Short mmCIF file of C-alpha atoms in Angstrom, two decimals:
data_model
loop_
_atom_site.label_atom_id
_atom_site.label_comp_id
_atom_site.label_asym_id
_atom_site.label_seq_id
_atom_site.Cartn_x
_atom_site.Cartn_y
_atom_site.Cartn_z
CA UNK A 242 -20.07 12.08 -46.23
CA UNK A 243 -16.89 10.17 -45.53
CA UNK A 244 -16.71 8.95 -41.96
CA UNK A 245 -13.73 10.05 -39.91
CA UNK A 246 -12.23 6.87 -38.40
CA UNK A 247 -9.32 8.55 -36.68
CA UNK A 248 -9.17 7.66 -33.01
CA UNK A 249 -8.84 10.34 -30.43
CA UNK A 250 -5.36 10.18 -28.84
CA UNK A 251 -5.29 9.00 -25.25
CA UNK A 252 -4.02 11.53 -22.78
CA UNK A 253 -3.27 11.39 -19.09
CA UNK A 254 -5.38 13.57 -16.79
CA UNK A 255 -3.76 16.73 -15.46
CA UNK A 256 -2.68 16.92 -11.84
CA UNK A 257 -5.52 18.43 -9.80
CA UNK A 258 -4.91 21.04 -7.16
CA UNK A 259 -8.37 21.36 -5.63
CA UNK A 260 -10.70 18.70 -4.31
CA UNK A 261 -13.81 18.34 -6.42
CA UNK A 262 -15.92 15.55 -7.82
CA UNK A 263 -12.99 14.85 -10.15
CA UNK A 264 -10.66 14.51 -7.16
CA UNK A 265 -13.08 12.03 -5.67
CA UNK A 266 -12.99 9.63 -8.57
CA UNK A 267 -9.63 10.31 -10.25
CA UNK A 268 -6.36 10.05 -8.35
CA UNK A 269 -3.28 11.84 -9.67
CA UNK A 270 -1.74 9.99 -12.61
CA UNK A 271 -3.11 6.97 -14.46
CA UNK A 272 -6.77 6.12 -14.10
CA UNK A 273 -9.43 3.88 -15.56
CA UNK A 274 -10.07 4.62 -19.24
CA UNK A 275 -13.78 4.64 -18.47
CA UNK A 276 -13.43 8.25 -17.31
CA UNK A 277 -15.67 9.81 -14.68
CA UNK A 278 -18.77 7.92 -13.53
CA UNK A 279 -22.23 9.36 -13.41
CA UNK A 280 -22.94 11.78 -10.61
CA UNK A 281 -23.43 9.94 -7.34
CA UNK A 282 -21.94 6.62 -8.42
CA UNK A 283 -18.92 5.06 -6.74
CA UNK A 284 -15.78 3.37 -7.93
CA UNK A 285 -13.74 0.72 -6.18
CA UNK A 286 -10.02 1.09 -5.57
CA UNK A 287 -9.23 -0.93 -8.70
CA UNK A 288 -10.58 1.97 -10.75
CA UNK A 289 -8.15 4.53 -9.40
CA UNK A 290 -4.47 4.71 -8.74
CA UNK A 291 -2.77 7.51 -6.85
CA UNK A 292 0.44 7.52 -8.86
CA UNK A 293 2.86 9.98 -7.35
CA UNK A 294 4.63 10.57 -10.64
CA UNK A 295 8.06 12.11 -10.89
CA UNK A 296 8.74 14.84 -13.41
CA UNK A 297 11.87 13.44 -15.06
CA UNK A 298 11.75 11.31 -18.23
CA UNK A 299 11.38 7.56 -18.00
CA UNK A 300 14.74 6.96 -19.68
CA UNK A 301 16.59 8.54 -16.76
CA UNK A 302 16.23 5.44 -14.59
CA UNK A 303 18.62 5.59 -11.64
CA UNK A 304 17.67 2.79 -9.27
CA UNK A 305 16.95 -0.64 -10.76
CA UNK A 306 16.38 -4.05 -9.24
CA UNK A 307 19.28 -6.51 -9.38
CA UNK A 308 19.34 -10.23 -10.17
CA UNK A 309 21.04 -12.65 -7.80
CA UNK A 310 24.48 -13.78 -8.95
CA UNK A 311 27.39 -15.79 -7.60
CA UNK A 312 29.60 -12.84 -8.58
CA UNK A 313 28.18 -10.80 -5.70
CA UNK A 314 28.57 -13.35 -2.89
CA UNK A 315 31.51 -11.50 -1.31
CA UNK A 316 29.62 -8.21 -1.34
CA UNK A 317 26.54 -9.90 0.11
CA UNK A 318 28.65 -11.42 2.89
CA UNK A 319 30.29 -8.06 3.62
CA UNK A 320 26.91 -6.57 4.49
CA UNK A 321 26.64 -8.93 7.47
CA UNK A 322 30.29 -9.04 8.51
CA UNK A 323 31.50 -5.48 7.89
CA UNK A 324 28.58 -3.07 7.43
CA UNK A 325 25.95 -4.19 9.94
CA UNK A 326 28.28 -3.98 12.98
CA UNK A 327 28.81 -0.29 12.22
CA UNK A 328 25.06 0.23 11.82
CA UNK A 329 24.53 -1.33 15.26
CA UNK A 330 26.96 1.12 16.86
CA UNK A 331 25.25 4.07 15.22
CA UNK A 332 21.84 2.92 16.41
CA UNK A 333 23.05 2.65 19.99
CA UNK A 334 24.40 6.20 19.81
CA UNK A 335 21.28 7.67 18.16
CA UNK A 336 17.80 6.31 18.92
CA UNK A 337 16.33 7.91 15.77
CA UNK A 338 18.80 6.24 13.40
CA UNK A 339 17.39 3.82 10.78
CA UNK A 340 18.89 2.09 7.76
CA UNK A 341 18.07 -0.10 4.75
CA UNK A 342 20.80 -2.05 2.94
CA UNK A 343 20.79 -4.32 -0.11
CA UNK A 344 22.40 -5.02 -3.46
CA UNK A 345 20.83 -3.05 -6.33
CA UNK A 346 21.62 -1.68 -9.77
CA UNK A 347 22.50 2.00 -9.34
CA UNK A 348 23.02 3.95 -12.57
CA UNK A 349 23.78 0.76 -14.46
CA UNK A 350 26.31 -0.52 -11.92
CA UNK A 351 25.71 -3.36 -9.39
CA UNK A 352 26.16 -1.63 -6.04
CA UNK A 353 25.70 -1.91 -2.29
CA UNK A 354 22.91 0.52 -1.44
CA UNK A 355 22.89 2.02 2.07
CA UNK A 356 19.91 4.25 2.90
CA UNK A 357 20.27 6.33 6.08
CA UNK A 358 18.91 9.65 7.32
CA UNK A 359 22.37 11.29 7.34
CA UNK A 360 24.58 9.78 4.59
CA UNK A 361 27.54 12.08 5.31
CA UNK A 362 27.67 10.83 8.87
CA UNK A 363 28.10 7.22 7.75
CA UNK A 364 30.18 7.64 4.60
CA UNK A 365 33.50 8.09 6.40
CA UNK A 366 33.00 5.00 8.56
CA UNK A 367 32.86 2.51 5.69
CA UNK A 368 35.06 1.50 2.78
CA UNK A 369 34.14 2.72 -0.68
CA UNK A 370 33.87 -0.85 -2.03
CA UNK A 371 33.15 -4.31 -0.66
CA UNK A 372 33.52 -7.49 -2.67
CA UNK A 373 34.29 -5.43 -5.75
CA UNK A 374 31.02 -3.48 -5.60
CA UNK A 375 30.87 0.27 -4.91
CA UNK A 376 28.96 1.54 -1.89
CA UNK A 377 26.20 4.06 -2.62
CA UNK A 378 24.82 6.21 0.20
CA UNK A 379 21.33 7.64 -0.21
CA UNK A 380 19.09 9.62 2.10
CA UNK A 381 15.87 8.21 3.57
CA UNK A 382 14.09 7.10 6.75
CA UNK A 383 12.54 3.63 7.06
CA UNK A 384 9.04 3.62 8.57
CA UNK A 385 5.78 1.71 8.73
CA UNK A 386 3.09 2.65 6.24
CA UNK A 387 0.22 3.35 8.64
CA UNK A 388 -0.61 7.00 9.05
CA UNK A 389 -2.97 9.51 10.59
CA UNK A 390 -6.08 9.33 8.44
CA UNK A 391 -5.83 12.03 5.79
CA UNK A 392 -8.67 12.25 3.31
CA UNK A 393 -6.51 13.98 0.71
CA UNK A 394 -4.29 10.88 0.45
CA UNK A 395 -7.04 8.24 0.33
CA UNK A 396 -7.95 6.51 -2.94
CA UNK A 397 -11.63 7.14 -2.13
CA UNK A 398 -12.66 3.46 -2.00
CA UNK A 399 -16.05 3.27 -0.29
CA UNK A 400 -16.52 -0.49 -0.69
CA UNK A 401 -15.50 -3.15 1.81
CA UNK A 402 -13.06 -5.02 -0.39
CA UNK A 403 -9.30 -5.33 -0.60
CA UNK A 404 -7.67 -1.93 -0.54
CA UNK A 405 -10.34 -0.39 1.68
CA UNK A 406 -9.59 1.98 4.56
CA UNK A 407 -9.73 0.37 8.03
CA UNK A 408 -8.76 1.25 11.60
CA UNK A 409 -9.55 0.56 15.22
CA UNK A 410 -12.79 2.27 16.20
CA UNK A 411 -12.03 5.77 17.43
CA UNK A 412 -8.42 5.68 16.23
CA UNK A 413 -7.03 8.61 14.28
CA UNK A 414 -4.80 6.32 12.19
CA UNK A 415 -5.76 4.39 9.07
CA UNK A 416 -4.41 1.38 7.21
CA UNK A 417 -5.49 -1.03 4.49
CA UNK A 418 -7.72 -4.09 4.33
CA UNK A 419 -5.29 -6.51 2.72
CA UNK A 420 -7.19 -9.66 1.84
CA UNK A 421 -10.24 -11.71 2.76
CA UNK A 422 -9.19 -15.15 4.01
CA UNK A 423 -10.54 -17.93 6.22
CA UNK A 424 -9.20 -19.69 9.29
CA UNK A 425 -8.19 -23.27 8.55
CA UNK A 426 -9.64 -24.70 11.75
CA UNK A 427 -12.98 -22.87 11.93
CA UNK A 428 -13.45 -21.70 8.31
CA UNK A 429 -14.43 -18.32 9.78
CA UNK A 430 -14.26 -15.48 7.24
CA UNK A 431 -11.62 -12.94 8.24
CA UNK A 432 -9.74 -9.95 6.87
CA UNK A 433 -5.94 -9.81 6.87
CA UNK A 434 -3.96 -6.67 7.70
CA UNK A 435 -0.96 -5.54 9.76
CA UNK A 436 -0.99 -5.66 13.55
CA UNK A 437 0.01 -2.00 13.81
CA UNK A 438 -3.14 -1.18 11.83
CA UNK A 439 -5.52 -3.39 13.85
CA UNK A 440 -4.23 -2.50 17.31
CA UNK A 441 -4.19 0.84 19.17
CA UNK A 442 -0.81 2.55 19.34
CA UNK A 443 0.79 1.72 22.72
CA UNK A 444 1.55 4.68 24.99
CA UNK A 445 5.06 3.26 25.30
CA UNK A 446 6.39 1.31 22.29
CA UNK A 447 6.39 -2.36 23.29
CA UNK A 448 5.27 -5.75 22.01
CA UNK A 449 1.97 -6.65 23.72
CA UNK A 450 1.70 -9.98 25.54
CA UNK A 451 -1.59 -10.64 23.76
CA UNK A 452 -3.81 -8.90 21.24
CA UNK A 453 -6.71 -6.67 22.12
CA UNK A 454 -10.03 -7.79 20.55
CA UNK A 455 -10.51 -4.31 19.11
CA UNK A 456 -13.57 -3.34 17.13
CA UNK A 457 -12.47 -2.59 13.56
CA UNK A 458 -14.30 -0.11 11.37
CA UNK A 459 -14.29 0.16 7.58
CA UNK A 460 -13.78 2.82 6.40
CA UNK A 461 -11.60 4.34 9.12
CA UNK A 462 -13.47 6.79 11.35
CA UNK A 463 -11.67 9.88 10.03
CA UNK A 464 -12.18 8.76 6.43
CA UNK A 465 -15.87 8.07 7.11
CA UNK A 466 -16.43 11.61 8.34
CA UNK A 467 -14.97 13.01 5.13
CA UNK A 468 -16.90 10.55 2.97
CA UNK A 469 -20.19 11.51 4.63
CA UNK A 470 -19.38 15.21 4.29
CA UNK A 471 -18.71 14.72 0.57
CA UNK A 472 -21.93 12.75 0.11
CA UNK A 473 -23.94 15.36 2.04
CA UNK A 474 -22.61 18.08 -0.25
CA UNK A 475 -23.39 15.95 -3.31
CA UNK A 476 -26.92 15.20 -2.08
CA UNK A 477 -27.60 18.90 -1.46
CA UNK A 478 -26.50 19.75 -5.01
CA UNK A 479 -28.61 16.92 -6.44
CA UNK A 480 -31.67 18.08 -4.48
CA UNK A 481 -31.24 21.61 -5.84
CA UNK A 482 -30.84 20.28 -9.37
CA UNK A 483 -33.91 18.07 -9.02
CA UNK A 484 -35.99 20.99 -7.75
CA UNK A 485 -35.14 22.84 -10.96
CA UNK A 486 -35.99 19.80 -13.07
CA UNK A 487 -39.38 19.28 -11.38
CA UNK A 488 -40.86 22.02 -13.56
CA UNK A 489 -40.02 19.96 -16.65
CA UNK A 490 -42.43 17.37 -18.05
CA UNK A 491 -42.34 14.23 -15.80
CA UNK A 492 -41.24 11.95 -18.60
CA UNK A 493 -38.20 13.97 -19.55
CA UNK A 494 -35.04 11.92 -19.26
CA UNK A 495 -33.14 14.60 -17.30
CA UNK A 496 -35.72 14.53 -14.52
CA UNK A 497 -35.58 10.74 -14.23
CA UNK A 498 -31.79 10.78 -14.14
CA UNK A 499 -31.77 13.41 -11.38
CA UNK A 500 -34.14 11.34 -9.27
CA UNK A 501 -32.03 8.21 -9.74
CA UNK A 502 -28.76 9.98 -8.92
CA UNK A 503 -30.26 11.41 -5.73
CA UNK A 504 -31.66 8.03 -4.69
CA UNK A 505 -28.29 6.37 -5.34
CA UNK A 506 -26.43 8.93 -3.23
CA UNK A 507 -28.86 8.55 -0.34
CA UNK A 508 -28.52 4.77 -0.54
CA UNK A 509 -24.73 5.02 -0.55
CA UNK A 510 -24.84 7.17 2.58
CA UNK A 511 -27.10 4.68 4.35
CA UNK A 512 -24.88 1.79 3.28
CA UNK A 513 -21.75 3.50 4.59
CA UNK A 514 -23.33 3.93 8.01
CA UNK A 515 -24.82 0.43 8.21
CA UNK A 516 -21.59 -1.35 7.21
CA UNK A 517 -19.19 0.83 9.18
CA UNK A 518 -18.82 -1.76 11.97
CA UNK A 519 -16.57 -4.21 10.14
CA UNK A 520 -15.43 -6.84 12.67
CA UNK A 521 -13.28 -7.75 15.66
CA UNK A 522 -9.59 -8.65 15.91
CA UNK A 523 -9.34 -12.39 16.58
CA UNK A 524 -5.61 -13.12 16.11
CA UNK A 525 -2.28 -11.33 15.89
CA UNK A 526 1.41 -12.05 15.59
CA UNK A 527 4.11 -9.49 16.31
CA UNK A 528 7.78 -10.33 16.70
CA UNK A 529 10.70 -7.92 16.70
CA UNK A 530 14.09 -9.32 15.67
CA UNK A 531 16.68 -10.31 18.24
CA UNK A 532 20.29 -11.45 17.70
CA UNK A 533 19.24 -15.03 18.41
CA UNK A 534 16.04 -14.82 16.35
CA UNK A 535 16.29 -12.24 13.52
CA UNK A 536 12.68 -12.79 12.48
CA UNK A 537 10.15 -9.99 11.94
CA UNK A 538 6.38 -10.36 11.83
CA UNK A 539 3.55 -7.84 11.94
CA UNK A 540 0.16 -9.30 11.02
CA UNK A 541 -3.37 -9.50 12.37
CA UNK A 542 -6.69 -11.14 11.59
CA UNK A 543 -10.12 -9.50 11.82
CA UNK A 544 -13.21 -11.71 12.08
CA UNK A 545 -15.75 -10.13 9.73
CA UNK A 546 -19.13 -9.28 11.25
CA UNK A 547 -21.06 -9.55 7.98
CA UNK A 548 -19.37 -12.76 6.84
CA UNK A 549 -22.47 -14.08 5.05
CA UNK A 550 -22.18 -11.33 2.44
CA UNK A 551 -18.44 -11.75 1.79
CA UNK A 552 -17.68 -13.39 -1.55
CA UNK A 553 -14.48 -14.02 -3.46
CA UNK A 554 -15.34 -11.05 -5.69
CA UNK A 555 -14.22 -8.81 -2.81
CA UNK A 556 -10.72 -10.20 -3.43
CA UNK A 557 -10.66 -8.81 -6.97
CA UNK A 558 -7.07 -7.81 -7.76
CA UNK A 559 -7.15 -5.96 -11.08
CA UNK A 560 -9.10 -4.99 -14.18
CA UNK A 561 -8.65 -8.48 -15.65
CA UNK A 562 -10.95 -10.02 -13.04
CA UNK A 563 -8.19 -11.89 -11.26
CA UNK A 564 -9.37 -13.08 -7.84
CA UNK A 565 -6.85 -14.28 -5.26
CA UNK A 566 -6.93 -18.08 -5.20
CA UNK A 567 -3.66 -19.01 -3.49
CA UNK A 568 -0.45 -18.00 -1.74
CA UNK A 569 3.00 -17.99 -3.37
CA UNK A 570 6.30 -17.97 -1.51
CA UNK A 571 8.15 -14.76 -2.50
CA UNK A 572 11.41 -16.69 -2.16
CA UNK A 573 10.49 -18.29 -5.51
CA UNK A 574 10.13 -14.95 -7.30
CA UNK A 575 12.75 -14.08 -9.89
CA UNK A 576 14.42 -10.72 -10.44
CA UNK A 577 12.26 -8.04 -12.09
CA UNK A 578 8.97 -9.93 -11.80
CA UNK A 579 6.14 -7.41 -11.63
CA UNK A 580 4.07 -7.17 -8.45
CA UNK A 581 0.82 -5.31 -7.84
CA UNK A 582 -0.92 -4.03 -4.72
CA UNK A 583 -4.12 -2.18 -3.82
CA UNK A 584 -3.76 0.24 -0.92
CA UNK A 585 -5.93 2.67 0.99
CA UNK A 586 -3.83 5.68 -0.06
CA UNK A 587 -2.37 4.88 -3.48
CA UNK A 588 -4.91 2.47 -4.92
CA UNK A 589 -3.61 0.01 -7.51
CA UNK A 590 0.13 0.34 -8.19
CA UNK A 591 2.89 -1.85 -9.56
CA UNK A 592 6.57 -2.45 -8.89
CA UNK A 593 9.34 -4.92 -9.66
CA UNK A 594 10.78 -7.24 -7.03
CA UNK A 595 14.47 -6.98 -6.18
CA UNK A 596 16.57 -10.12 -6.43
CA UNK A 597 18.09 -9.40 -3.00
CA UNK A 598 16.30 -8.82 0.28
CA UNK A 599 16.87 -5.63 2.24
CA UNK A 600 18.24 -5.75 5.76
CA UNK A 601 16.76 -2.81 7.61
CA UNK A 602 15.79 -1.22 10.89
CA UNK A 603 12.85 1.00 11.75
CA UNK A 604 10.79 2.33 14.61
CA UNK A 605 7.38 0.67 14.87
CA UNK A 606 4.52 1.25 17.34
CA UNK A 607 5.74 -1.91 19.07
CA UNK A 608 9.35 -0.78 19.42
CA UNK A 609 12.59 -0.78 17.47
CA UNK A 610 12.91 -3.46 14.81
CA UNK A 611 16.61 -4.10 14.13
CA UNK A 612 18.31 -6.11 11.41
CA UNK A 613 15.16 -7.62 9.93
CA UNK A 614 15.24 -9.00 6.40
CA UNK A 615 12.48 -7.94 4.06
CA UNK A 616 11.42 -8.37 0.46
CA UNK A 617 11.35 -5.12 -1.52
CA UNK A 618 9.63 -3.78 -4.62
CA UNK A 619 9.69 -0.43 -6.41
CA UNK A 620 8.68 1.11 -9.70
CA UNK A 621 11.98 1.56 -11.49
CA UNK A 622 10.72 2.68 -14.89
CA UNK A 623 8.69 5.81 -14.12
CA UNK A 624 9.73 6.35 -10.50
CA UNK A 625 6.14 6.18 -9.22
CA UNK A 626 5.27 5.42 -5.62
CA UNK A 627 4.26 1.82 -5.00
CA UNK A 628 2.98 2.77 -1.55
CA UNK A 629 2.82 5.58 0.96
CA UNK A 630 1.46 6.29 4.43
CA UNK A 631 -1.88 4.56 4.93
CA UNK A 632 -1.03 1.52 2.77
CA UNK A 633 0.17 -0.72 5.63
CA UNK A 634 -1.72 -4.01 5.54
CA UNK A 635 -2.12 -4.14 1.76
CA UNK A 636 -1.59 -7.52 0.15
CA UNK A 637 1.07 -7.87 -2.56
CA UNK A 638 0.19 -9.98 -5.62
CA UNK A 639 2.07 -11.39 -8.60
CA UNK A 640 0.94 -9.27 -11.54
CA UNK A 641 -1.20 -11.10 -14.07
CA UNK A 642 -1.73 -13.99 -11.68
CA UNK A 643 -4.14 -14.78 -8.85
CA UNK A 644 -1.51 -15.42 -6.18
CA UNK A 645 -0.71 -13.33 -3.13
CA UNK A 646 2.99 -13.14 -2.24
CA UNK A 647 3.26 -10.68 0.64
CA UNK A 648 1.84 -8.26 3.19
CA UNK A 649 3.02 -4.64 2.99
CA UNK A 650 4.22 -3.18 6.29
CA UNK A 651 6.70 -0.37 5.57
CA UNK A 652 9.06 1.37 3.23
CA UNK A 653 11.51 4.18 2.64
CA UNK A 654 11.42 7.13 0.25
CA UNK A 655 14.92 7.45 -1.20
CA UNK A 656 16.40 10.63 -2.61
CA UNK A 657 18.46 10.05 -5.78
CA UNK A 658 20.48 12.46 -7.89
CA UNK A 659 19.71 12.69 -11.60
CA UNK A 660 20.71 15.00 -14.42
CA UNK A 661 17.43 16.81 -13.70
CA UNK A 662 18.18 17.31 -10.02
CA UNK A 663 17.18 15.31 -6.92
CA UNK A 664 14.19 12.98 -7.25
CA UNK A 665 12.56 10.39 -4.99
CA UNK A 666 12.08 6.65 -5.40
CA UNK A 667 9.82 4.66 -3.10
CA UNK A 668 11.15 1.31 -1.82
CA UNK A 669 8.22 -0.72 -0.46
CA UNK A 670 8.94 -3.48 2.07
CA UNK A 671 6.75 -6.55 2.57
CA UNK A 672 6.71 -9.79 4.56
CA UNK A 673 6.08 -13.25 3.09
CA UNK A 674 2.40 -14.19 2.79
CA UNK A 675 3.35 -17.86 3.29
CA UNK A 676 4.91 -17.06 6.65
CA UNK A 677 1.92 -14.92 7.62
CA UNK A 678 -0.47 -17.73 6.67
CA UNK A 679 1.45 -20.15 8.88
CA UNK A 680 1.55 -17.76 11.84
CA UNK A 681 -2.18 -17.00 11.68
CA UNK A 682 -3.34 -20.44 10.45
CA UNK A 683 -5.21 -19.07 7.43
CA UNK A 684 -5.96 -20.11 3.86
CA UNK A 685 -7.58 -18.59 0.79
CA UNK A 686 -11.28 -17.86 0.85
CA UNK A 687 -13.37 -20.68 -0.61
CA UNK A 688 -15.16 -19.94 -3.86
#
């Protein structure tokens, strides 16, 4: 008989509407080609990616990154001299007002992008062009990317490695374990994340005089409860299945597999509980911009309790076994270079870096951050979300390399008009990893 050598076409999984074992291991969108694991086994965040895919074709790209050019110097200067003063006035009149401004490619045209919550309110206050570039007003609100822990948004990473869910003990919010590093002076093994993830939310937004040595848990408390509930349900099903299999001959393969799956699930439950206490905050740096010092920082260091068992493998970035081995200044990145991140909520996602920084404002747990400059990345080809709530603290890496370039702290979901109607593009904001390393006196984890 002639063998059929035709390969089965690869298809993307359908969007799931109910939580099930498939929900647990497969996030919406692109996943590992390995498919679903055996019952009771676990996958790390690198094996799943919660792509929040848009429904319009990839060729209808609206918002692209833009390369730096001397042609746009006048427009770039106009942002500081003509546009920002008006933004300041609006913020003084409305405490909820936020903005994000940069030079981008909008529908094939280099443009000045202004993202505000009420575009019509701002449109009449500004000229239609500056420095020869048109002004584009889009709707969106800039915010941090920490969030109340919501199991339905988590990438279901149960391992203590980059991308894992973390929070202060007892806190209802969750963020992301960004990267394992070590202190230069003591060589102590630590985990890097954002300060607004590793500190309790102040009753009144303000920058604390010093950090609180909070106990950090991994996964976050709310996520742990859901993980245990899922495992308990799985164990109950496996026990019922094993009881049925016990009547079969002892050497039957199905019986042995049932016993192993049940033992694995019980071990995973015990491991979750024993490793829940992750570490203690040992350093932090928070600075909100001022007119005299327009610098923004939001980073924290957690000394890991179980440091002896932390290896560089926990800094695995992607499927190609890249492990973070250095820091790269994002100022050296060129337009359209691809970046990758692993977050608590969206797993492994990619985006291209914009040639121009964004100047933005947002409300943080520590107060209002005005006129801070931030690097930005977004997925311009398929309009997927690079990050969402719960991804604060995730490290940003250069795709295909082993270098970290940034620490994710916020973003803005922008509404754009297309021929298929309004759609949303996520603009993810991150701070320089080189600056963070200097502020916290850290270096890469030794091999």
